[in-house]
PDB file of C-alpha atoms in Angstrom:
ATOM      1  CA  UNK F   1      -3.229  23.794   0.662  1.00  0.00           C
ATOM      2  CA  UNK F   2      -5.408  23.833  -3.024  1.00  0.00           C
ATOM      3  CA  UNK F   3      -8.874  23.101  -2.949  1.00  0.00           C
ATOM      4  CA  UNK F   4      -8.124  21.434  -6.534  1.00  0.00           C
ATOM      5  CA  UNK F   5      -6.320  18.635  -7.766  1.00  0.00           C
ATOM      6  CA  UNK F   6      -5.173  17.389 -11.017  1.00  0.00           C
ATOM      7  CA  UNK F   7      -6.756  13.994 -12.094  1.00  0.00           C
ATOM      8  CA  UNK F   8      -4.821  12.672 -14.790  1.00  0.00           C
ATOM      9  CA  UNK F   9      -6.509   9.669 -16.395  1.00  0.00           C
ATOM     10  CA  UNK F  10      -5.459   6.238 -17.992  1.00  0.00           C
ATOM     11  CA  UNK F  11      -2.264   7.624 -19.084  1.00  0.00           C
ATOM     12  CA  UNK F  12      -0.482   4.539 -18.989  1.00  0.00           C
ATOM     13  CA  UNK F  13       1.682   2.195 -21.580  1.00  0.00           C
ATOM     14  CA  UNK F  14      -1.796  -0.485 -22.036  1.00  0.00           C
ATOM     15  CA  UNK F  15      -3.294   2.430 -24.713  1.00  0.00           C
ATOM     16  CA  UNK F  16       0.053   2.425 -26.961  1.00  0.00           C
ATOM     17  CA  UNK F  17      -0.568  -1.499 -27.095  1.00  0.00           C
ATOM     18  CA  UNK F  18      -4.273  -1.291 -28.004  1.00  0.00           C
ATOM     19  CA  UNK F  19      -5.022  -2.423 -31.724  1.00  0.00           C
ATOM     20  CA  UNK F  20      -6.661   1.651 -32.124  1.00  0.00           C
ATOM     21  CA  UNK F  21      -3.967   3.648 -31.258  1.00  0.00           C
ATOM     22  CA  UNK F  22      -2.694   6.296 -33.649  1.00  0.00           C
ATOM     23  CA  UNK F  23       0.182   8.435 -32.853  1.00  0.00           C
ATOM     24  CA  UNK F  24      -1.579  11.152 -34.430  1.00  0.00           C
ATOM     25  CA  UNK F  25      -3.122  13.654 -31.734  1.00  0.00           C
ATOM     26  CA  UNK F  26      -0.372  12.658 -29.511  1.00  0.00           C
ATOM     27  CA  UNK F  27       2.028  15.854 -29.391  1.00  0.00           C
ATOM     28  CA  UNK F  28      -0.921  18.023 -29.577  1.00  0.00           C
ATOM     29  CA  UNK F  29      -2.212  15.818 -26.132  1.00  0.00           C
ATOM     30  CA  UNK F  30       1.248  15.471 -24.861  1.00  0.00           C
ATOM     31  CA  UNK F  31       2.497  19.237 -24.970  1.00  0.00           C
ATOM     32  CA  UNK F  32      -1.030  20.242 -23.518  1.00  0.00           C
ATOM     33  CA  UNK F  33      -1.075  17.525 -20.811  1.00  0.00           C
ATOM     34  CA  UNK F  34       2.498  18.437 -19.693  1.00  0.00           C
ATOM     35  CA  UNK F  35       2.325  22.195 -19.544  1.00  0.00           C
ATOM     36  CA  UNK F  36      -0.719  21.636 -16.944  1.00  0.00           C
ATOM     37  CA  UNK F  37       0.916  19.123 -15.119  1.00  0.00           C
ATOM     38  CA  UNK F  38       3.853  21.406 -14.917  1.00  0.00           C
ATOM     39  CA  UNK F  39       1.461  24.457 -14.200  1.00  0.00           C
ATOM     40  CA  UNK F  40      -0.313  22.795 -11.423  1.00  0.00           C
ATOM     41  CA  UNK F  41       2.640  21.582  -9.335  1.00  0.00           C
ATOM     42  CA  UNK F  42       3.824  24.918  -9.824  1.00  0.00           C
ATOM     43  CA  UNK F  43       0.747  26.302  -7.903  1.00  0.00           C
ATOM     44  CA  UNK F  44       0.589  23.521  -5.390  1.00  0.00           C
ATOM     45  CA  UNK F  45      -1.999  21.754  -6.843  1.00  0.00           C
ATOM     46  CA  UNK F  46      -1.960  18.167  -6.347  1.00  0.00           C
ATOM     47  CA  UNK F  47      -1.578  15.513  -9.453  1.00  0.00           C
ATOM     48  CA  UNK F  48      -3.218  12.296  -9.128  1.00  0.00           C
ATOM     49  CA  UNK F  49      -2.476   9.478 -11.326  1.00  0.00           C
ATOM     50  CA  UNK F  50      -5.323   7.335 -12.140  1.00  0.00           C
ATOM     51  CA  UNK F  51      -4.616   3.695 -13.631  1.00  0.00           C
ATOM     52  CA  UNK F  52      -7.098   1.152 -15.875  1.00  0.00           C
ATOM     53  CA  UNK F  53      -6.621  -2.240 -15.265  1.00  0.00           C
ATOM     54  CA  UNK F  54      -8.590  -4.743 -17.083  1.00  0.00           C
ATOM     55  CA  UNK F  55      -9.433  -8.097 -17.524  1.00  0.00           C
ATOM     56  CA  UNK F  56      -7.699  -8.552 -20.805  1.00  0.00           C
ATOM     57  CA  UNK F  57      -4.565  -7.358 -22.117  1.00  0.00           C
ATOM     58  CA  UNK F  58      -2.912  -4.754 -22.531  1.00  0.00           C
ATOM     59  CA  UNK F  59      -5.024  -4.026 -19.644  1.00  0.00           C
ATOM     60  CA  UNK F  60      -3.956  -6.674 -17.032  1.00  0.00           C
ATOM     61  CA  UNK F  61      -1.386  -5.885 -14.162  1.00  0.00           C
ATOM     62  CA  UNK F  62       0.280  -9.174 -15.541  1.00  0.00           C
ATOM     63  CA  UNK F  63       1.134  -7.211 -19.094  1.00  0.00           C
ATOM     64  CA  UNK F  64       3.257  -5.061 -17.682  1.00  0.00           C
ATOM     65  CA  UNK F  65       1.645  -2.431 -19.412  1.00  0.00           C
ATOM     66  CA  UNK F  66      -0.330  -0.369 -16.210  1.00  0.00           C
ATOM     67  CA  UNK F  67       2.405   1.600 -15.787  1.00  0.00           C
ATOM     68  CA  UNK F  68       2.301   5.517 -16.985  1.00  0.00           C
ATOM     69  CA  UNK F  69       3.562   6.755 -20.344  1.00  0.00           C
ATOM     70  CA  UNK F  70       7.448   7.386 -20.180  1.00  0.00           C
ATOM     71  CA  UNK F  71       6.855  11.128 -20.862  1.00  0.00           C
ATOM     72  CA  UNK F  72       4.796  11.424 -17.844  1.00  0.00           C
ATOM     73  CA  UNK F  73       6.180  13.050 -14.857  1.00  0.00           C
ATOM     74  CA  UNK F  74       6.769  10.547 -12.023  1.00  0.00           C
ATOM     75  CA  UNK F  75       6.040  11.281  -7.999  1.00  0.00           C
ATOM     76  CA  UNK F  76       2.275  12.163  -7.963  1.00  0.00           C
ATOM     77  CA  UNK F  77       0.684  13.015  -4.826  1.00  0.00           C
ATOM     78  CA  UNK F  78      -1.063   9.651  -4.724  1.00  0.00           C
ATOM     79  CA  UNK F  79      -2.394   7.179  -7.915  1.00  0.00           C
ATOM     80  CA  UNK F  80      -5.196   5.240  -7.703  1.00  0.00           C
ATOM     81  CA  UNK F  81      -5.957   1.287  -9.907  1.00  0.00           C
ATOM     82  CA  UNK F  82      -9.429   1.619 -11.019  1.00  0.00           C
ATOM     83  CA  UNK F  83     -11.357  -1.600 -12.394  1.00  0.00           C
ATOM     84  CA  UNK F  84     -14.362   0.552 -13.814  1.00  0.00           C
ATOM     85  CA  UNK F  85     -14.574   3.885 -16.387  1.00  0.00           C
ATOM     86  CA  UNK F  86     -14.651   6.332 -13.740  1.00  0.00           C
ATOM     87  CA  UNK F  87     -11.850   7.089 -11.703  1.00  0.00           C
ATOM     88  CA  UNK F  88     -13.830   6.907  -7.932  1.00  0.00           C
ATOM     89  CA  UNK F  89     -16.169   3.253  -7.787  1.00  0.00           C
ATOM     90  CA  UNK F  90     -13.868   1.296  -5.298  1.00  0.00           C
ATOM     91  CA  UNK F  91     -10.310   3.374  -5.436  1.00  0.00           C
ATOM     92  CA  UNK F  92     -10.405   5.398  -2.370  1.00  0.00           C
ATOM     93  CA  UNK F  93     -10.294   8.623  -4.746  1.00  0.00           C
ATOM     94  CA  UNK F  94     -13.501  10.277  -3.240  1.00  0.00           C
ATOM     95  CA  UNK F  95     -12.246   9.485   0.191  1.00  0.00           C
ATOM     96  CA  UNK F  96      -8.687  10.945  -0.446  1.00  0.00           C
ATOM     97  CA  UNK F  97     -10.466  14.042  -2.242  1.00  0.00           C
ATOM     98  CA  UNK F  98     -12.590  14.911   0.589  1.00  0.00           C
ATOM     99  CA  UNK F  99      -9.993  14.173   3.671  1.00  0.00           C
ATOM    100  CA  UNK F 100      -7.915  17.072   2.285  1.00  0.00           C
ATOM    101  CA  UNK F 101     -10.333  19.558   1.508  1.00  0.00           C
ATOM    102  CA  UNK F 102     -10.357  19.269  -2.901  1.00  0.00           C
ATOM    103  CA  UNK F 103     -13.776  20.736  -4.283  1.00  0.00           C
ATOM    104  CA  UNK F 104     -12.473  20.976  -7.797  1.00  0.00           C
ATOM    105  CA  UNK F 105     -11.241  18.838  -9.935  1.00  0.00           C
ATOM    106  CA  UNK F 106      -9.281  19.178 -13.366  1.00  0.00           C
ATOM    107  CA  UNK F 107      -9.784  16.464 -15.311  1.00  0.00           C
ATOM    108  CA  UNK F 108      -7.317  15.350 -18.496  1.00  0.00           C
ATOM    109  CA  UNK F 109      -5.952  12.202 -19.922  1.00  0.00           C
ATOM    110  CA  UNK F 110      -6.780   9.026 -21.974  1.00  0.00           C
ATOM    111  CA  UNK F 111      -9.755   8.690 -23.342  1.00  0.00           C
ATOM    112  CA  UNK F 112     -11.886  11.915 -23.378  1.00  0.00           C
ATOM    113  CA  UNK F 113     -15.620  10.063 -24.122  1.00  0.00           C
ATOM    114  CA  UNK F 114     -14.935   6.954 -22.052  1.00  0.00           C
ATOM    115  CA  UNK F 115     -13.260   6.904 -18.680  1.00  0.00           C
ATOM    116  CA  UNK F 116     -12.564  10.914 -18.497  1.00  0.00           C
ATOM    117  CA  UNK F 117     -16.269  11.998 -19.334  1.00  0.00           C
ATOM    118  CA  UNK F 118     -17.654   9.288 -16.973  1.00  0.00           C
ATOM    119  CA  UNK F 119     -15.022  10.612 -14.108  1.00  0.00           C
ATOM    120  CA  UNK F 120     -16.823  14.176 -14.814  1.00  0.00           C
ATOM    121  CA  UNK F 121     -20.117  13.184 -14.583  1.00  0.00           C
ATOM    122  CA  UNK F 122     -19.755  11.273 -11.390  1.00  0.00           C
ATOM    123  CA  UNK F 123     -17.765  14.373  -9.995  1.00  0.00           C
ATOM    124  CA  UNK F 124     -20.075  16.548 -11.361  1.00  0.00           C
ATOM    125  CA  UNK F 125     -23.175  14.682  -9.572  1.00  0.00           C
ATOM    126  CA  UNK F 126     -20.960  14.233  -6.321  1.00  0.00           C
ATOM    127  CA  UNK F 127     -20.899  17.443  -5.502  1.00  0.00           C
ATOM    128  CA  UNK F 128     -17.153  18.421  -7.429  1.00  0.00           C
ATOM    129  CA  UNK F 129     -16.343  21.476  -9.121  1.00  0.00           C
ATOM    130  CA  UNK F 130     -14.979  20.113 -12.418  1.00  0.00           C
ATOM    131  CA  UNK F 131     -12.891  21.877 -14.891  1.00  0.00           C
ATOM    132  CA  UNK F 132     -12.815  19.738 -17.864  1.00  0.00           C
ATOM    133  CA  UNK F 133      -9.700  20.295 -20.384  1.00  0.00           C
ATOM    134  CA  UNK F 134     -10.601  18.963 -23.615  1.00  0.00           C
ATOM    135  CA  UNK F 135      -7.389  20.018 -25.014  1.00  0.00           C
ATOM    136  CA  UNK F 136      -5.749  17.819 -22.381  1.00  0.00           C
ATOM    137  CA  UNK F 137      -7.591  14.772 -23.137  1.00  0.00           C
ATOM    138  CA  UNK F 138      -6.831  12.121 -26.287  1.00  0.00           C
ATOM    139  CA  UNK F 139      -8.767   9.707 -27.914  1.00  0.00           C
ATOM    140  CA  UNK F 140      -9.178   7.532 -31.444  1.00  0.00           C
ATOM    141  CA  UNK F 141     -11.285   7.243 -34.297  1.00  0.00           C
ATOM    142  CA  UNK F 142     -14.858   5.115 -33.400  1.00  0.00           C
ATOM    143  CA  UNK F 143     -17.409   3.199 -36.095  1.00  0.00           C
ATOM    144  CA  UNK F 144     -20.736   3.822 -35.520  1.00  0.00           C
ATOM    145  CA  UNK F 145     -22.144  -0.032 -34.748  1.00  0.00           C
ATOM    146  CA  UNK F 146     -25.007   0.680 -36.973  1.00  0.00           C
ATOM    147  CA  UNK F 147     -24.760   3.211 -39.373  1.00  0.00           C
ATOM    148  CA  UNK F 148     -20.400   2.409 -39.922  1.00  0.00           C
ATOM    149  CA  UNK F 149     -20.044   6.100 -40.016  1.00  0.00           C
ATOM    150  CA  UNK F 150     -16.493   6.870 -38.414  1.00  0.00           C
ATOM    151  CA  UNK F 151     -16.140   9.664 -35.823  1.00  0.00           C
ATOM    152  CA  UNK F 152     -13.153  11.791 -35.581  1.00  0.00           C
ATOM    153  CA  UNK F 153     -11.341  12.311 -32.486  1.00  0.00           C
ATOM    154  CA  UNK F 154     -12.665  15.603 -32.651  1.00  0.00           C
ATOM    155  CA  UNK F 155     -15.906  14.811 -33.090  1.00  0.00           C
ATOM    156  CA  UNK F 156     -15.763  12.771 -30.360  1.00  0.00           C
ATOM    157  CA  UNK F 157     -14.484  15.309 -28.361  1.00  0.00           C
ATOM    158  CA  UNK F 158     -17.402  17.976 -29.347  1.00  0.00           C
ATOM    159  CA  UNK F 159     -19.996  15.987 -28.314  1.00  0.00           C
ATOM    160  CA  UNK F 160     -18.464  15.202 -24.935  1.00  0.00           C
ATOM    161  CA  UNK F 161     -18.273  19.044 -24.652  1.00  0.00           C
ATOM    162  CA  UNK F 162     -21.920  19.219 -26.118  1.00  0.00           C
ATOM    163  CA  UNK F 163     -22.875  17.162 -22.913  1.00  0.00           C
ATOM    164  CA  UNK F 164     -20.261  17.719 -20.403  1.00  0.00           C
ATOM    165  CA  UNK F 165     -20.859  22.133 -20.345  1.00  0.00           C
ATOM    166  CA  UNK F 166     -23.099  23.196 -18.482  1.00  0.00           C
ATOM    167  CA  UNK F 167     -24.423  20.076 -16.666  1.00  0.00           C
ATOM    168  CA  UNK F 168     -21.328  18.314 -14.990  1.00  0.00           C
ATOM    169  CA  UNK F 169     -18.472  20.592 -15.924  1.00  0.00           C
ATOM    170  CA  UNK F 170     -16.941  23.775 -17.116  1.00  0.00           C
ATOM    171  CA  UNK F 171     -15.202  23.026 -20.216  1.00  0.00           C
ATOM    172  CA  UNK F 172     -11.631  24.673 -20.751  1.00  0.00           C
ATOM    173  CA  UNK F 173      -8.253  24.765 -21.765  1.00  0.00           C
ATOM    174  CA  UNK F 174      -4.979  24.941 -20.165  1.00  0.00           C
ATOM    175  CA  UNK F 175      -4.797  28.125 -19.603  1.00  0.00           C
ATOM    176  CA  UNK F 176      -8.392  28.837 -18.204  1.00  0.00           C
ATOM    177  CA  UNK F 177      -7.627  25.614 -15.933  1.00  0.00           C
ATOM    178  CA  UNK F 178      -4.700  26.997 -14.173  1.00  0.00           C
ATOM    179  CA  UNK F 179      -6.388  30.735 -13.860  1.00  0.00           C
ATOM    180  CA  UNK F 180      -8.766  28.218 -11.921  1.00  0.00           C
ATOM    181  CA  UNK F 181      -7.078  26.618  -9.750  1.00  0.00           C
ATOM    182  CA  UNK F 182      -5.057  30.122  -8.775  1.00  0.00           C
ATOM    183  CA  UNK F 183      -7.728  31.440  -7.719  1.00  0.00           C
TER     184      UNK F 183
END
């Protein structure tokens, strides 16, 4: 059995209803996602779907919407409903994690400063091994409150890498993920 596991995050129909989703980044996210999905399975790594649900929708189990993206392989090992930005505060996660043995984690999915940095930084701090695949992750355009500059996607994504590497993870691609979790 794999001391890692696959935690893909917030993948799920609620983000293609959200008033700031852009197709954009999406095949770039999507081809990434799937070929370490696919790569993982292949080495017996086990793929965890984690789920947002919200108080308002698309976010609400009533919308419909918690469900995974139709491109997104079905028959994880296990998925998890989370209520917070991190994937472990009250889903049983850590718990499932630890009963079989997972030290490292690979973290991808929806959106790479909000609920897949915080899931690092609690693994990180937990004790985890996290391999953090930027390339694997998606997010949107965000306004600064106070100065109304607008951030890229990318930019986001550098400074979660800025403060991700080094403290709570080891930041990677696909490819350097999978060499990983072969080892």
């Amino acid at each position: 059995m794999s001391d890692t596991a696959l935690i893909i995050i917030d993948v799920q129909e609620s983000f293609r209803h959200a008033p700031f989703w852009r197709e954009d980044d999406v095949p770039a996210f999507r081809d990434a996602l799937l070929r370490l999905e696919a790569g993982c399975r292949e080495r017996g790594v086990p793929v965890v779907h984690i789920f947002h649900v919200g108080a308002a929708d698309p976010f609400t189990e009533e919308s419909g919407l918690v469900r995974p993206l139709d491109w997104l392989p079905a028959a994880p090992a296990v998925s998890f409903r989370k209520h917070t930005h991190n994937a472990f505060t009250d889903t049983g996660l850590d718990l499932w994690l630890r009963r079989r043995g997972i030290t490292r984690l690979i973290i991808a999915g929806i959106r790479t400063e909000q609920c897949c940095e915080t899931t690092a930084r609690l693994a990180g701090d937990t004790g985890y091994t996290v391999d953090f695949v930027t390339e694997a992750t998606l997010t949107f355009a965000m306004t600064h409150a106070g100065s109304g500059r607008v951030y890229s996607p990318q930019e986001i994504k550098d400074g979660v890498e800025l403060v991700l590497a080094g403290r709570f993870a080891r930041i990677t691609d696909v490819a350097g993920a999978l060499e990983a979790a072969s080892a």
